[in-house]
CSV table of N, CA and C in Angstrom, one decimal:
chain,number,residue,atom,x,y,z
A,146,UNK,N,2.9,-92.6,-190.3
A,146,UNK,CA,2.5,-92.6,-191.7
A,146,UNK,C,2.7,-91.2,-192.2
A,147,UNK,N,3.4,-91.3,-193.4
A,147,UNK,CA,3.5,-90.0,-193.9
A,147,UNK,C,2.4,-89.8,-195.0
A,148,UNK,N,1.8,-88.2,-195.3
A,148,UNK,CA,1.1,-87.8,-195.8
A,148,UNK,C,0.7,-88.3,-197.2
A,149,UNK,N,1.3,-89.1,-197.9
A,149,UNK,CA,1.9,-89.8,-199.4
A,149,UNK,C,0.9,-91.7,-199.0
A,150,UNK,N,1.3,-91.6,-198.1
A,150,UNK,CA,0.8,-93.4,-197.7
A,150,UNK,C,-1.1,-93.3,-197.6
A,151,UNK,N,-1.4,-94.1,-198.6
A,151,UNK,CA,-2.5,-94.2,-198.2
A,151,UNK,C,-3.1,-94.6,-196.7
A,152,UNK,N,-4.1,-94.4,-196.3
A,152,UNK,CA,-4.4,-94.3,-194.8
A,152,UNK,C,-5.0,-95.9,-194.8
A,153,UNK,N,-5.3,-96.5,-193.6
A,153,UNK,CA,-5.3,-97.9,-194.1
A,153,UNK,C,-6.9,-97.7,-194.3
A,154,UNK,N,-7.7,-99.0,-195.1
A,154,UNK,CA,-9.1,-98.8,-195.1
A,154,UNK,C,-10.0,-98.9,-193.7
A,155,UNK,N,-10.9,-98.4,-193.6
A,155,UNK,CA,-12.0,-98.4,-191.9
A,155,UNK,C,-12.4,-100.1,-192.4
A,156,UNK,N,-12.6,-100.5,-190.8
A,156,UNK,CA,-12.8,-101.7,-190.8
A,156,UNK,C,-14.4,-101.3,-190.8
A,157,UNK,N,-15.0,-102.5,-191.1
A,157,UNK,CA,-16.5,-102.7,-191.7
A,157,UNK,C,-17.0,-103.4,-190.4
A,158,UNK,N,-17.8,-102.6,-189.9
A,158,UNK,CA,-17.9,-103.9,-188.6
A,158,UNK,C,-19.1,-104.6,-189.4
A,159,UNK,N,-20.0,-104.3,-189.6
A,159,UNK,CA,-20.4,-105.9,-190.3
A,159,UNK,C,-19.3,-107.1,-190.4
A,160,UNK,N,-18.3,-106.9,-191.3
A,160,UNK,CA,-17.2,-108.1,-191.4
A,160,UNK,C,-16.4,-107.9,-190.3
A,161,UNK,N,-16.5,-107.7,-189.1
A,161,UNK,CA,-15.6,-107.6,-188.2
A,161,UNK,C,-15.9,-108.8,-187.2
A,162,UNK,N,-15.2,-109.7,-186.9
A,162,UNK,CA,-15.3,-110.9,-185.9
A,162,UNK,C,-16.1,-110.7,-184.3
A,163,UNK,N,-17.0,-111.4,-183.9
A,163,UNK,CA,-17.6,-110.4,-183.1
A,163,UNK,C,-16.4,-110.5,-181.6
A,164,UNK,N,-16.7,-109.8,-180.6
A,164,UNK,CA,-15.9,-110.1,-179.5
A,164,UNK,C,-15.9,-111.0,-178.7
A,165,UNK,N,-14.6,-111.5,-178.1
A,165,UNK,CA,-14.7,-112.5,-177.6
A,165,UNK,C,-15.4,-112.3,-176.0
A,166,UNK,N,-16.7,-112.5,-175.2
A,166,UNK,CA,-17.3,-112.3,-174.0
A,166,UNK,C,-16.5,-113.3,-173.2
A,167,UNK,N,-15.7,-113.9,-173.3
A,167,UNK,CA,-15.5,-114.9,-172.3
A,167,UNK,C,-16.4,-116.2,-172.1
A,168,UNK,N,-16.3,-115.9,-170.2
A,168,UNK,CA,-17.4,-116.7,-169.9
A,168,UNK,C,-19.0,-115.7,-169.1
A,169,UNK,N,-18.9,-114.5,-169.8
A,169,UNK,CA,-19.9,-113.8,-169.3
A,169,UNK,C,-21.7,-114.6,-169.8
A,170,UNK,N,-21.7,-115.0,-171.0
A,170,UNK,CA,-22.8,-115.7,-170.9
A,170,UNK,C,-23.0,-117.0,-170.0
A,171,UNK,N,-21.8,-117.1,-169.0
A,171,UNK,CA,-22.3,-118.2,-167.7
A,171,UNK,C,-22.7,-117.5,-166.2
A,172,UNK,N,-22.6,-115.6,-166.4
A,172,UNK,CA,-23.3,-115.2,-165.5
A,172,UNK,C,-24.7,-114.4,-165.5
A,173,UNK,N,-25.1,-114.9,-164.2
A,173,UNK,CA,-26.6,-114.4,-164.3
A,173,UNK,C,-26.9,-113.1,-164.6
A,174,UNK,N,-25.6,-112.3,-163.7
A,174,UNK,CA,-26.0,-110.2,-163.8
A,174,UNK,C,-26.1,-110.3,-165.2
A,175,UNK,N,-25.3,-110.6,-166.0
A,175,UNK,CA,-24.9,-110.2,-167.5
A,175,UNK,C,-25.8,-110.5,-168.4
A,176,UNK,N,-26.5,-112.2,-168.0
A,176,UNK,CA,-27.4,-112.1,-168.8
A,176,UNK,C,-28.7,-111.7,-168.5
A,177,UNK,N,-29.3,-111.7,-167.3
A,177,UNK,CA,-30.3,-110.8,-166.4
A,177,UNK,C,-30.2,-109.7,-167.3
A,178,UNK,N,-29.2,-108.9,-167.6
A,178,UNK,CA,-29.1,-107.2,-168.6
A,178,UNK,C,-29.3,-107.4,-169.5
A,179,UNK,N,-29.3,-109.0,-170.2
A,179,UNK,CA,-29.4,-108.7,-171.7
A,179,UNK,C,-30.7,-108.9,-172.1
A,180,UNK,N,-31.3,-109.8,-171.4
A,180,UNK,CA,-32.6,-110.3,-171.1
A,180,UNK,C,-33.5,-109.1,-171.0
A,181,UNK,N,-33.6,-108.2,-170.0
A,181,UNK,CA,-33.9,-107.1,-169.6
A,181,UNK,C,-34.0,-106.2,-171.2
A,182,UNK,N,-33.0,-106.0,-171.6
A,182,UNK,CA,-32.5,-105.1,-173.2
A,182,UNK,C,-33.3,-105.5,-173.6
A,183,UNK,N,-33.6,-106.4,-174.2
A,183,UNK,CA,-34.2,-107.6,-175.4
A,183,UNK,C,-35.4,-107.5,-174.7
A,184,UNK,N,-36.1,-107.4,-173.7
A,184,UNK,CA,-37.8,-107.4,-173.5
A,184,UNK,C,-37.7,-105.7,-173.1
A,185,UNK,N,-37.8,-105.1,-172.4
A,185,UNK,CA,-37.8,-103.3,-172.9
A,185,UNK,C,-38.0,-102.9,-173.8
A,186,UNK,N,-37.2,-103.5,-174.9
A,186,UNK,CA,-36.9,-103.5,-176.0
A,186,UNK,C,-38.3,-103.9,-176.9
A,187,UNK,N,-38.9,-104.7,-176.9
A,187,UNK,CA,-40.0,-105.6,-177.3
A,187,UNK,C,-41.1,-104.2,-176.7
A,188,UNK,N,-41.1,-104.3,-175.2
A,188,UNK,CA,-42.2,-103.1,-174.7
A,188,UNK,C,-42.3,-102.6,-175.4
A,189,UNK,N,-41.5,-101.5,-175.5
A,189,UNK,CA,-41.6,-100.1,-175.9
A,189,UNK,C,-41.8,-100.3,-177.7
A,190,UNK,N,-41.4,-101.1,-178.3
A,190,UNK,CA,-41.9,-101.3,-179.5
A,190,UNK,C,-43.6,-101.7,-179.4
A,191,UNK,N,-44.1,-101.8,-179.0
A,191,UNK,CA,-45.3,-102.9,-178.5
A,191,UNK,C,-46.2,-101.5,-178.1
A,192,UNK,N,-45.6,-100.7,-177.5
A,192,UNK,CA,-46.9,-99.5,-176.9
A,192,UNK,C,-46.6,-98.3,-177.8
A,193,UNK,N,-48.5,-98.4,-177.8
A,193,UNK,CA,-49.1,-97.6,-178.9
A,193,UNK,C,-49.4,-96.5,-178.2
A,194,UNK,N,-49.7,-96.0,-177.2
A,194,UNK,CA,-49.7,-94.6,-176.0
A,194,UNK,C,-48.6,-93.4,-175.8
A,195,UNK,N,-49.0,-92.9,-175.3
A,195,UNK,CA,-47.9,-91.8,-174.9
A,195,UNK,C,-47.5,-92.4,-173.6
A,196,UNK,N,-47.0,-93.5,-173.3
A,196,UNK,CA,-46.2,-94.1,-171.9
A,196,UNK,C,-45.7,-95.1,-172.6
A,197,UNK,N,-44.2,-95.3,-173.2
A,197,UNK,CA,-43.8,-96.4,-173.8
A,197,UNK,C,-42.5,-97.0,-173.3
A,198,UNK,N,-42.5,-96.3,-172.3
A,198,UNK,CA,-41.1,-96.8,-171.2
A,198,UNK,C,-41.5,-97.8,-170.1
A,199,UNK,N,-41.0,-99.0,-169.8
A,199,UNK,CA,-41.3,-99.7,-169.1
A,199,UNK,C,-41.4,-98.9,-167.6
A,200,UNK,N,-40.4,-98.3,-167.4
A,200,UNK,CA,-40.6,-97.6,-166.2
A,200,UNK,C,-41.8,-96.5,-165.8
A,201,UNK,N,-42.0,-95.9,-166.6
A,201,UNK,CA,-43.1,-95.0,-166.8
A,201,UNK,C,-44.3,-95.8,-166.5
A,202,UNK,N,-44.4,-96.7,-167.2
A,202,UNK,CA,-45.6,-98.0,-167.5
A,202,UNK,C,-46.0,-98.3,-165.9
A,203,UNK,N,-45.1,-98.6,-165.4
A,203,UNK,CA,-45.2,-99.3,-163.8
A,203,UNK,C,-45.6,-98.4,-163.3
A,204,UNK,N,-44.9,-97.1,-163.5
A,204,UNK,CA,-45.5,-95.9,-162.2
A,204,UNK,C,-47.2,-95.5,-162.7
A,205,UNK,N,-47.6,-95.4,-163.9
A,205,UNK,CA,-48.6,-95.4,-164.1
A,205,UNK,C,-49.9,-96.5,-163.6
A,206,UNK,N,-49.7,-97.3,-163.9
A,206,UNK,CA,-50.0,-98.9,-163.5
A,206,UNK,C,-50.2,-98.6,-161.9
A,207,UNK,N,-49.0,-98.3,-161.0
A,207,UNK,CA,-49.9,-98.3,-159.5
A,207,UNK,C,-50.0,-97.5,-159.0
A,208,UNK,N,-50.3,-96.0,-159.7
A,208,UNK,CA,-50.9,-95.1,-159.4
A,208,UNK,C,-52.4,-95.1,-159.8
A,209,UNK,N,-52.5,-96.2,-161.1
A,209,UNK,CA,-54.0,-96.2,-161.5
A,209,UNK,C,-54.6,-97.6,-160.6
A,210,UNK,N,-54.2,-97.9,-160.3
A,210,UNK,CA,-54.6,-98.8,-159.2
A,210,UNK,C,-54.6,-98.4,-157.7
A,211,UNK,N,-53.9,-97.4,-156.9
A,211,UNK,CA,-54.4,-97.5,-155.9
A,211,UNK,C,-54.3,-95.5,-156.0
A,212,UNK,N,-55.2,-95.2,-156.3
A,212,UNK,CA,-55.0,-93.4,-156.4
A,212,UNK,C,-55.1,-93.1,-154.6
A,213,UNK,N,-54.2,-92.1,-154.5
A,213,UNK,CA,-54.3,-90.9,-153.7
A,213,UNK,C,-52.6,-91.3,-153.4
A,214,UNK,N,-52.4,-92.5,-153.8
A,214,UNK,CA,-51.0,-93.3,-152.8
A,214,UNK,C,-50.1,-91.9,-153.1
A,215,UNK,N,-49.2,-91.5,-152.3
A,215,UNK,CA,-47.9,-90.8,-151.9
A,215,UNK,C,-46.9,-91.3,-153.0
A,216,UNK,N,-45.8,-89.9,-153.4
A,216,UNK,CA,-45.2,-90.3,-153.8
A,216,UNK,C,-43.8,-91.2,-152.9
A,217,UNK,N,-43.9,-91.0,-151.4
A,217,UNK,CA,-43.0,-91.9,-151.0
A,217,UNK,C,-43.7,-93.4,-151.2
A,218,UNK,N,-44.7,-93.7,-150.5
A,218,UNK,CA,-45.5,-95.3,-150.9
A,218,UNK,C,-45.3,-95.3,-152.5
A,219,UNK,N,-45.3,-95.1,-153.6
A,219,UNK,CA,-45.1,-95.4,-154.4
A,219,UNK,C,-43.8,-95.7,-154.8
A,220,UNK,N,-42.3,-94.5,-154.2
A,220,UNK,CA,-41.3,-94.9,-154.7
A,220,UNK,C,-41.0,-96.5,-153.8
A,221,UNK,N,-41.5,-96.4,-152.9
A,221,UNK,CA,-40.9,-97.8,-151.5
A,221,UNK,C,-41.6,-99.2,-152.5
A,222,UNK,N,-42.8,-98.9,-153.2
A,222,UNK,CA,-43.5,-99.9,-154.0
A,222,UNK,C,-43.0,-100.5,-155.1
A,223,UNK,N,-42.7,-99.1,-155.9
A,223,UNK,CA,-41.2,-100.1,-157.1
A,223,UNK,C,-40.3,-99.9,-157.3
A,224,UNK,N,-39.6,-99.4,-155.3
A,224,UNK,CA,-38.2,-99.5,-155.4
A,224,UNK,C,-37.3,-98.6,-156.0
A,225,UNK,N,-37.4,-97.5,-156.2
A,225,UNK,CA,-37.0,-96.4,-157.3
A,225,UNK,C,-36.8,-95.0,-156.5
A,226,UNK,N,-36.4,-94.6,-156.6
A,226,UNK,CA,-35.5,-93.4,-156.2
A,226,UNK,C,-36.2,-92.0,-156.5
A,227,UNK,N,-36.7,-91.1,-155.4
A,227,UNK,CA,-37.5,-89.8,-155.2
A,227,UNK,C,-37.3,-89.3,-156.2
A,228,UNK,N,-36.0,-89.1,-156.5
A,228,UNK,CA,-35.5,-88.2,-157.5
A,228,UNK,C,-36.5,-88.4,-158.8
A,229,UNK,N,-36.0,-90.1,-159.0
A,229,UNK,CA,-36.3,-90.3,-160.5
A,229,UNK,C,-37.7,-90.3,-160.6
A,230,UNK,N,-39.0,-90.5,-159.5
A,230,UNK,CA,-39.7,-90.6,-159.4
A,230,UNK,C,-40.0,-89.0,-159.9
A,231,UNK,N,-40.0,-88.2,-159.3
A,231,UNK,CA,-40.4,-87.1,-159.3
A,231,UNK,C,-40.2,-86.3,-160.8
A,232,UNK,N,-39.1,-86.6,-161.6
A,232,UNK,CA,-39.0,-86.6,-162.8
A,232,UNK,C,-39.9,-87.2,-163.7
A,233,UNK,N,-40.9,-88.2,-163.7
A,233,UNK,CA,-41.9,-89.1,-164.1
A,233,UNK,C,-43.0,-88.4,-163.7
A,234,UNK,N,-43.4,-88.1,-162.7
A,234,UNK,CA,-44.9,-87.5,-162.1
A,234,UNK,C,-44.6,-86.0,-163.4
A,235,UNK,N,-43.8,-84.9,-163.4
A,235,UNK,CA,-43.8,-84.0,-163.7
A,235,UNK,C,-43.7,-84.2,-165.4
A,236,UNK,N,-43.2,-85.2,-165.7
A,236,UNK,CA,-43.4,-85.7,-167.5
A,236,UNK,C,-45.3,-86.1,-167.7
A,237,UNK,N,-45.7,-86.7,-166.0
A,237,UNK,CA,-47.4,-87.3,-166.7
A,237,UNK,C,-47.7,-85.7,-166.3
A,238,UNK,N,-47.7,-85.2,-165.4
A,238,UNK,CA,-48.3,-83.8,-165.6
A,238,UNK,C,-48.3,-83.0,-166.5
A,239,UNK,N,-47.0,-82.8,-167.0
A,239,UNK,CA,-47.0,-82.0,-168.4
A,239,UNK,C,-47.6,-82.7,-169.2
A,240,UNK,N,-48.1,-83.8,-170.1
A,240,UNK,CA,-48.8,-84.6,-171.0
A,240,UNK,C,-50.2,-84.8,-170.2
A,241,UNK,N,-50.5,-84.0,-169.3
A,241,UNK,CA,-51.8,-84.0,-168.6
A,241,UNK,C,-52.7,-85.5,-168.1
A,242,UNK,N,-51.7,-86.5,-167.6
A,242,UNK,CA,-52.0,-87.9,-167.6
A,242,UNK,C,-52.1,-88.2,-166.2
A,243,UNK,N,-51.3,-87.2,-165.2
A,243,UNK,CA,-51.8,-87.5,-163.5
A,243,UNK,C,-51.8,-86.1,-163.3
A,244,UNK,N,-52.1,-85.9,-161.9
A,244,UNK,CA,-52.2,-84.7,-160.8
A,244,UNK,C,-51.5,-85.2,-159.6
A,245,UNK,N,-51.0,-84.3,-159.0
A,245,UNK,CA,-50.5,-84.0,-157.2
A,245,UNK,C,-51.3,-83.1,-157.2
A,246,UNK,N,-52.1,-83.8,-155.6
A,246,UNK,CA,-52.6,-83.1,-154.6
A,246,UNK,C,-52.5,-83.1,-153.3
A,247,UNK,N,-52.0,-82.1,-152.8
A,247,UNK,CA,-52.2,-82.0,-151.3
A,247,UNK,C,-52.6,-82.9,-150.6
A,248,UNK,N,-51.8,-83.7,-149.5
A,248,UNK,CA,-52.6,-84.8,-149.3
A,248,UNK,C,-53.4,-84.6,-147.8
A,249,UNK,N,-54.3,-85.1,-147.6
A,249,UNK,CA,-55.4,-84.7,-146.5
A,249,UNK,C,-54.5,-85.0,-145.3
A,250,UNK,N,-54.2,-85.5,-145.3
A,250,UNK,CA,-53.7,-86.3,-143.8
A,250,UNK,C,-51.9,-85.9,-143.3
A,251,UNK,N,-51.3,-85.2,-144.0
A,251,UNK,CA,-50.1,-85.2,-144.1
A,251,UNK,C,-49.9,-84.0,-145.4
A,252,UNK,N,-49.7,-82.5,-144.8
A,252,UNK,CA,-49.7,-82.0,-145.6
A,252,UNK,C,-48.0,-81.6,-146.3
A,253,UNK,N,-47.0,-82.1,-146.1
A,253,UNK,CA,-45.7,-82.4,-146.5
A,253,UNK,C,-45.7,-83.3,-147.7
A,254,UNK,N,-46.9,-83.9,-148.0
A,254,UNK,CA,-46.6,-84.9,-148.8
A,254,UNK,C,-48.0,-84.9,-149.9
A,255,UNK,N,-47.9,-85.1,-151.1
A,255,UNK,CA,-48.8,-85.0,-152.0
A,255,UNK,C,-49.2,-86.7,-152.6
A,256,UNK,N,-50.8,-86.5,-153.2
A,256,UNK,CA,-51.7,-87.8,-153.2
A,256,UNK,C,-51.5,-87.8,-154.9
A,257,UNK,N,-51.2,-88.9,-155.3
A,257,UNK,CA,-51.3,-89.2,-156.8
A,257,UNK,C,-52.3,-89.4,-157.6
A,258,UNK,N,-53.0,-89.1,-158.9
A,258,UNK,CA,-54.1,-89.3,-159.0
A,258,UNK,C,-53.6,-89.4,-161.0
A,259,UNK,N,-54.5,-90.5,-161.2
A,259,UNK,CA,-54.2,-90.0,-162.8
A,259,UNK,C,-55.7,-88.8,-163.4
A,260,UNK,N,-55.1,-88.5,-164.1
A,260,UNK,CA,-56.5,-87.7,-164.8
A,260,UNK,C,-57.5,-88.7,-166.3
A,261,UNK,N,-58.8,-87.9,-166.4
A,261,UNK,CA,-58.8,-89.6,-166.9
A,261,UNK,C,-58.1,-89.5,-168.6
A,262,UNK,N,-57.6,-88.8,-168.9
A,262,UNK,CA,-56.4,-88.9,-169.8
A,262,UNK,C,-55.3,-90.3,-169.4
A,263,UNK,N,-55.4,-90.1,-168.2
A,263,UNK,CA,-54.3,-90.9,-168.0
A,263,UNK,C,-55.3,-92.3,-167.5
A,264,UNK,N,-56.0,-92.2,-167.4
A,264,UNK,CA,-57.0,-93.8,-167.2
A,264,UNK,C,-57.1,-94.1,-168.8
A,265,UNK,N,-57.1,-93.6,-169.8
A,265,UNK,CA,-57.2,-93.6,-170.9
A,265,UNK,C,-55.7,-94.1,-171.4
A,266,UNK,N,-54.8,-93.3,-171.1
A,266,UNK,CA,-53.5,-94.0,-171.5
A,266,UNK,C,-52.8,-95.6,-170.8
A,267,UNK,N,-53.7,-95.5,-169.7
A,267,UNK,CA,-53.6,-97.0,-169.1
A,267,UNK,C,-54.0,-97.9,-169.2
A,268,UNK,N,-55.4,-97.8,-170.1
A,268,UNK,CA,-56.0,-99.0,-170.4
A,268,UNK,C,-55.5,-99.3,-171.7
A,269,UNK,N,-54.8,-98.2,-172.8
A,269,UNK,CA,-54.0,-98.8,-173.5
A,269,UNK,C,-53.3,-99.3,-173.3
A,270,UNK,N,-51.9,-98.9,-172.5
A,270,UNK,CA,-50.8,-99.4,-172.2
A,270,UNK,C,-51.2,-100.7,-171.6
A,271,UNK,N,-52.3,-101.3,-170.7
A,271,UNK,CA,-52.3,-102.4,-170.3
A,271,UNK,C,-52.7,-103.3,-171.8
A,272,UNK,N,-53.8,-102.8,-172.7
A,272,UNK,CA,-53.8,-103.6,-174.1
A,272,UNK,C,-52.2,-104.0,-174.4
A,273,UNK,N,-51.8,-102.8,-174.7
A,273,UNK,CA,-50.5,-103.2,-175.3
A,273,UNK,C,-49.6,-104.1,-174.8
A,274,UNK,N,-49.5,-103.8,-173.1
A,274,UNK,CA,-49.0,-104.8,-172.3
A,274,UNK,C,-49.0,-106.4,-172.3
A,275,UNK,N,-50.5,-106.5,-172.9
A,275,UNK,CA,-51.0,-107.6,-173.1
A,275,UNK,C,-50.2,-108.5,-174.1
A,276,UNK,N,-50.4,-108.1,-175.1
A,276,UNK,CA,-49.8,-108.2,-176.2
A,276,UNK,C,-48.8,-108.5,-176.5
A,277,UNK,N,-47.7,-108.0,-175.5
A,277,UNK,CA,-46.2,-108.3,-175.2
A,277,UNK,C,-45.7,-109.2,-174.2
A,278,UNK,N,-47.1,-109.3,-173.3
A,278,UNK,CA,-46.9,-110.8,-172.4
A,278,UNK,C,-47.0,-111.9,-173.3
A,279,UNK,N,-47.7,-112.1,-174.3
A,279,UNK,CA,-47.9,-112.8,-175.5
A,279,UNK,C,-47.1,-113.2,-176.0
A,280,UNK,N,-46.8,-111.7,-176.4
A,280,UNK,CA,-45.0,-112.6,-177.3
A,280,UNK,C,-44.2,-113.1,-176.5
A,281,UNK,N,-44.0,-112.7,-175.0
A,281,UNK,CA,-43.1,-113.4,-174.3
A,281,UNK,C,-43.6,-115.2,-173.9
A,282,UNK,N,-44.8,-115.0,-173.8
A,282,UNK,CA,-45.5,-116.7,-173.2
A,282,UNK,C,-45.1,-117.2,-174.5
A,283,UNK,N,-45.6,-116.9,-175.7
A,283,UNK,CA,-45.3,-117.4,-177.6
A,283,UNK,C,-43.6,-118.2,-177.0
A,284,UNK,N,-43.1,-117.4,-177.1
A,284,UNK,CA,-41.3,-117.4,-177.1
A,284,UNK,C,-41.4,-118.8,-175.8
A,285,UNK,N,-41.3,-118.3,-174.5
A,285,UNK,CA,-41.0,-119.3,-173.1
A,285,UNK,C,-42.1,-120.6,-172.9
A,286,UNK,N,-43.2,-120.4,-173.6
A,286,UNK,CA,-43.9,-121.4,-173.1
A,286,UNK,C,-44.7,-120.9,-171.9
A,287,UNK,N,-46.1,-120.9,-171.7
A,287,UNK,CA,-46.5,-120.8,-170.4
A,287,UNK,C,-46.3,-121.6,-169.3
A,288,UNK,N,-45.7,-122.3,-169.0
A,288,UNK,CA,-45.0,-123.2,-168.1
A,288,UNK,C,-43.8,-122.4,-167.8
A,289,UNK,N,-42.8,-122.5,-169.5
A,289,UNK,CA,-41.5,-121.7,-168.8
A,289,UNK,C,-41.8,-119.6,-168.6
A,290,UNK,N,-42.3,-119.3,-168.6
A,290,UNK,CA,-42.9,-118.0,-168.3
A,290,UNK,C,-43.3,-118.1,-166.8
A,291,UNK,N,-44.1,-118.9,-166.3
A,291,UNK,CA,-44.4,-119.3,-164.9
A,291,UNK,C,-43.3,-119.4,-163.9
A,292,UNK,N,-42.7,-120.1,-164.5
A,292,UNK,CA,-41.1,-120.9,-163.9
A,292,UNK,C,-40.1,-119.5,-163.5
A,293,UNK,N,-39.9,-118.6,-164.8
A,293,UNK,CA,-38.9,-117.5,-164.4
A,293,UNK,C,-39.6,-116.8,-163.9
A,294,UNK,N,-40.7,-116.5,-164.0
A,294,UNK,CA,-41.4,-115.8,-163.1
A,294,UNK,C,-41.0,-115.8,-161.6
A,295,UNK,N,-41.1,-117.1,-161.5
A,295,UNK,CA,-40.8,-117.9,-159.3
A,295,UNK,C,-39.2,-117.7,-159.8
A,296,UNK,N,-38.6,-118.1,-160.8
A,296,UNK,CA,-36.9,-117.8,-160.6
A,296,UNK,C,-36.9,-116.3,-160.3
A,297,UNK,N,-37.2,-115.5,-161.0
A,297,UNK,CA,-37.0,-113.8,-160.7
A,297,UNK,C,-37.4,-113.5,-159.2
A,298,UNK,N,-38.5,-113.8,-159.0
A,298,UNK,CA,-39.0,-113.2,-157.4
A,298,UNK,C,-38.0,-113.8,-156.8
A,299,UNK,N,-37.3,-115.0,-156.6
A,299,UNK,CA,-36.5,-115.7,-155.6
A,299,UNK,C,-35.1,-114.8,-155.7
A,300,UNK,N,-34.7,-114.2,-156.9
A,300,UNK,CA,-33.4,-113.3,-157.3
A,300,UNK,C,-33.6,-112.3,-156.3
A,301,UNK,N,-35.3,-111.9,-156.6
A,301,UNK,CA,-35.9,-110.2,-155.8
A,301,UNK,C,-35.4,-110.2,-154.6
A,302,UNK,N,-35.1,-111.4,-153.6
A,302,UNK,CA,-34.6,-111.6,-152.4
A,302,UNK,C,-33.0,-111.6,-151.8
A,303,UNK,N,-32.6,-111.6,-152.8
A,303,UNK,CA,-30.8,-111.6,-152.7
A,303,UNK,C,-30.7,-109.9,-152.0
A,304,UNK,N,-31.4,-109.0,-152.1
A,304,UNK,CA,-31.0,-107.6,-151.6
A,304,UNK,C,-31.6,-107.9,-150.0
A,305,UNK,N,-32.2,-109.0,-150.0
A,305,UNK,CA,-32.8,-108.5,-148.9
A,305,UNK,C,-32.5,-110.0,-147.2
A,306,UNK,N,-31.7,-110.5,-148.1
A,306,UNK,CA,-31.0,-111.6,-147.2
A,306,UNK,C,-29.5,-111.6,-146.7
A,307,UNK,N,-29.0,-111.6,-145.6
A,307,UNK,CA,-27.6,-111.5,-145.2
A,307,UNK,C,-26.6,-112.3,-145.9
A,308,UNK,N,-25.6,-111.9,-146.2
A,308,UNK,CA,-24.8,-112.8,-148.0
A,308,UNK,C,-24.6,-114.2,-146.5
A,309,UNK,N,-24.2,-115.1,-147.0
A,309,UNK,CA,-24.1,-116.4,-146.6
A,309,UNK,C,-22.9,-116.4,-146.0
């Protein structure tokens, strides 16, 4: 195109035809991710607290349920990686929502504790929680809410059974 030619107009994606996915809405990963998007999504809209990340939410949640737990028993509990773990404890610390302490029995390894800032941020986030189970039971039906429920845990087992 020479300098004289108008340039062509930007396509509008609004008016743009959407893409064609194939047959990815006939697989489970794909739609498991979109599913996942679309309620995260709903969470974090939904919490009123300073913890509005589903992930955060969980580490919170069973730290405030079983305090002194390790950060290894914690990461082995929801599966999650030291690293990332340890990036979360030091976000509730700074926002003054848990503590590491020295743990009695094992001094290599520190005991989790919320502060009650952070019992405070958890009995919100569990209100809020609430409230987003809601709209999901509203949407599935308490029946179908039950049902993926037993479908998901049965998925939870595919990492942990020899492939066929």
């Amino acid at each position: 195109m020479n300098y004289l030619e108008t340039p062509p107009a930007p396509i509008d994606k609004a008016d743009a035809p959407p893409a064609d996915l194939g047959d990815l809405a006939d697989h489970v990963g794909y739609m498991l991710r979109r599913a996942q998007i679309a309620v995260f999504a709903d969470f974090s809209r939904g919490q009123h607290g300073p913890v509005a990340r589903p992930g955060q939410f969980s580490v919170l949640a069973v730290i405030g349920r079983n305090p002194g737990l390790s950060q290894a028993q914690l990461c082995a509990a929801l599966g999650i990686k030291r690293a990332n773990l340890v990036a979360v404890i030091d976000h509730f610390e700074s926002l003054g929502l848990a503590r590491r302490e020295a743990s009695a029995t094992d001094r290599r390894s520190n005991a989790l504790h919320l502060t009650p800032a952070g019992e405070q941020a958890l009995r919100r986030g569990l209100e809020d929680q609430a409230e987003h189970e809601a709209r999901v039971t509203r949407l599935l039906g308490a029946a179908g809410r039950a049902h993926l429920l037993e479908q998901l845990e049965m998925l939870c087992t595919l990492g942990k059974r020899p492939p066929p």
